[in-house]
């Protein structure tokens, strides 16, 4: 009987010397207590060493998947085919079936074989000669690391911890740069305050200060490589009439040294940004296409790793970074936030304020899919991210154009299109929109209309009366004279009646007052 034994260093084929002792499975371990006893049971027939770790990894992965590798096939053809009448003991039954199909060799897998393999493994250093124990341990460790990487689909190039560190450093550099530039502008502003208003860009400001130094040197120095001609002329003109104080050379040297620091940090920041961009495209290409490298890196840093981020649902990805606002809203029973770090994505930024919530929700759903594809998928292309981004952009376009289609209540029935009918509408200009006066209530409007109608009717009556009088002037002149006399008599009689009524009313009032006084006197007497 032959035994196929796999090690981290290579393939070993042993020949069993005493097959009778293999029948006693329970006491078989006693035969492998020492290397001398083990050599009496099995003997090394052939050992094929692996050339490097990649070959060992390929062989071990083939064995794990139950496949027959090329090297193993060659060894079995050379060595085992000579003793084709003997059986081959194999640790894996699936591998034994493959060997039997392809090479027509009889293979055995039983509890006895597993105990034999365990005994060989315990005394492997004594059974395989010419292989130092230190080398064997190193090969075992290297193969274990490579195999674990393969099993977890993990590549040393895809290390998301580098992204976490890079984005954190980028944020720190931005803060430091901001502080340094503010200090530089304030410091040099005492000497040349006009320069800060003329040059708005921070990096060009620092380069200009470093090159020139004292403001009196602007007239003689050439700054055309830093500034355009128009700005250069403005700077030179402002330097001649500047209101700044005089400073010493030592002060200028310190300011120049600060400018050097600002320029170096700015250059390193651009280099770090390029590094982060390349890293993101290598590790999470689909996520980078969807939300950009900075937002994607911040999401990974906030979650801790790409795998942790892949475990989050889309609703969590949407509000990741707005935890304080979320818990504050839950505590105060107000509206929860609609977006967190994803708000800084370009797709959310270019929408109107009304549609930001809808787009951030859809973008978070598609982003969650791309994160899982990047973290757990084998493909490294960015096609999926591009497709999902296109879907979000089309949705955004529909929302902006108000082209949302409404589907019936169940959502399963198709939306029915009504028959098209051309309706011509004639719109009349409404002058009420031109009025700046406040709106009047209906009751007040009705009263005003009634008053206007009454005034119109009165005017019409007056007009008709005047027209009649003009026509009958010539005919009724003598009649009018008689009427006038009668009217004068009537007026005189009415005035006499009024004069008689006035004293009578006053006498009545006097009598009433006297009666009241008498009543009061009687009441007082009775008391």
Short mmCIF file of C-alpha atoms in Angstrom, two decimals, residues 183-197 205 208-210 212-219 235 238-256 259:
data_model
loop_
_atom_site.label_atom_id
_atom_site.label_comp_id
_atom_site.label_asym_id
_atom_site.label_seq_id
_atom_site.Cartn_x
_atom_site.Cartn_y
_atom_site.Cartn_z
CA UNK A 183 -1.08 83.68 10.63
CA UNK A 184 1.06 84.51 7.56
CA UNK A 185 -1.48 87.01 6.17
CA UNK A 186 -1.94 88.68 9.54
CA UNK A 187 1.80 88.85 10.24
CA UNK A 188 2.85 90.22 6.84
CA UNK A 189 -0.28 92.42 6.80
CA UNK A 190 1.30 94.73 9.39
CA UNK A 191 4.07 95.45 6.89
CA UNK A 192 2.11 95.43 3.60
CA UNK A 193 -1.70 95.33 4.29
CA UNK A 194 -2.72 96.13 0.69
CA UNK A 195 -1.22 92.90 -0.68
CA UNK A 196 -3.87 90.74 1.02
CA UNK A 197 -6.70 92.48 -0.86
CA UNK A 205 0.38 85.07 -1.65
CA UNK A 208 5.06 86.17 -3.60
CA UNK A 209 6.07 87.01 -0.01
CA UNK A 210 8.82 84.38 -0.05
CA UNK A 212 10.17 89.43 -2.52
CA UNK A 213 10.35 89.77 1.26
CA UNK A 214 10.35 93.50 2.07
CA UNK A 215 7.71 95.56 0.24
CA UNK A 216 10.38 98.01 -0.99
CA UNK A 217 11.83 95.19 -3.13
CA UNK A 218 8.61 94.88 -5.20
CA UNK A 219 9.64 97.78 -7.47
CA UNK A 235 1.03 95.25 -6.38
CA UNK A 238 0.38 99.64 -3.86
CA UNK A 239 3.87 98.94 -2.49
CA UNK A 240 4.97 102.53 -3.20
CA UNK A 241 2.10 104.12 -1.27
CA UNK A 242 1.59 101.43 1.38
CA UNK A 243 0.35 102.37 4.87
CA UNK A 244 2.15 99.43 6.58
CA UNK A 245 4.75 99.69 9.32
CA UNK A 246 8.47 99.15 8.87
CA UNK A 247 9.83 95.76 10.02
CA UNK A 248 13.34 94.42 10.54
CA UNK A 249 15.14 91.79 8.45
CA UNK A 250 14.79 89.22 11.21
CA UNK A 251 10.99 89.60 11.11
CA UNK A 252 10.98 89.20 7.33
CA UNK A 253 13.13 86.04 7.61
CA UNK A 254 10.68 84.47 10.06
CA UNK A 255 7.75 85.32 7.79
CA UNK A 256 9.59 83.80 4.80
CA UNK A 259 5.77 80.81 3.87
#
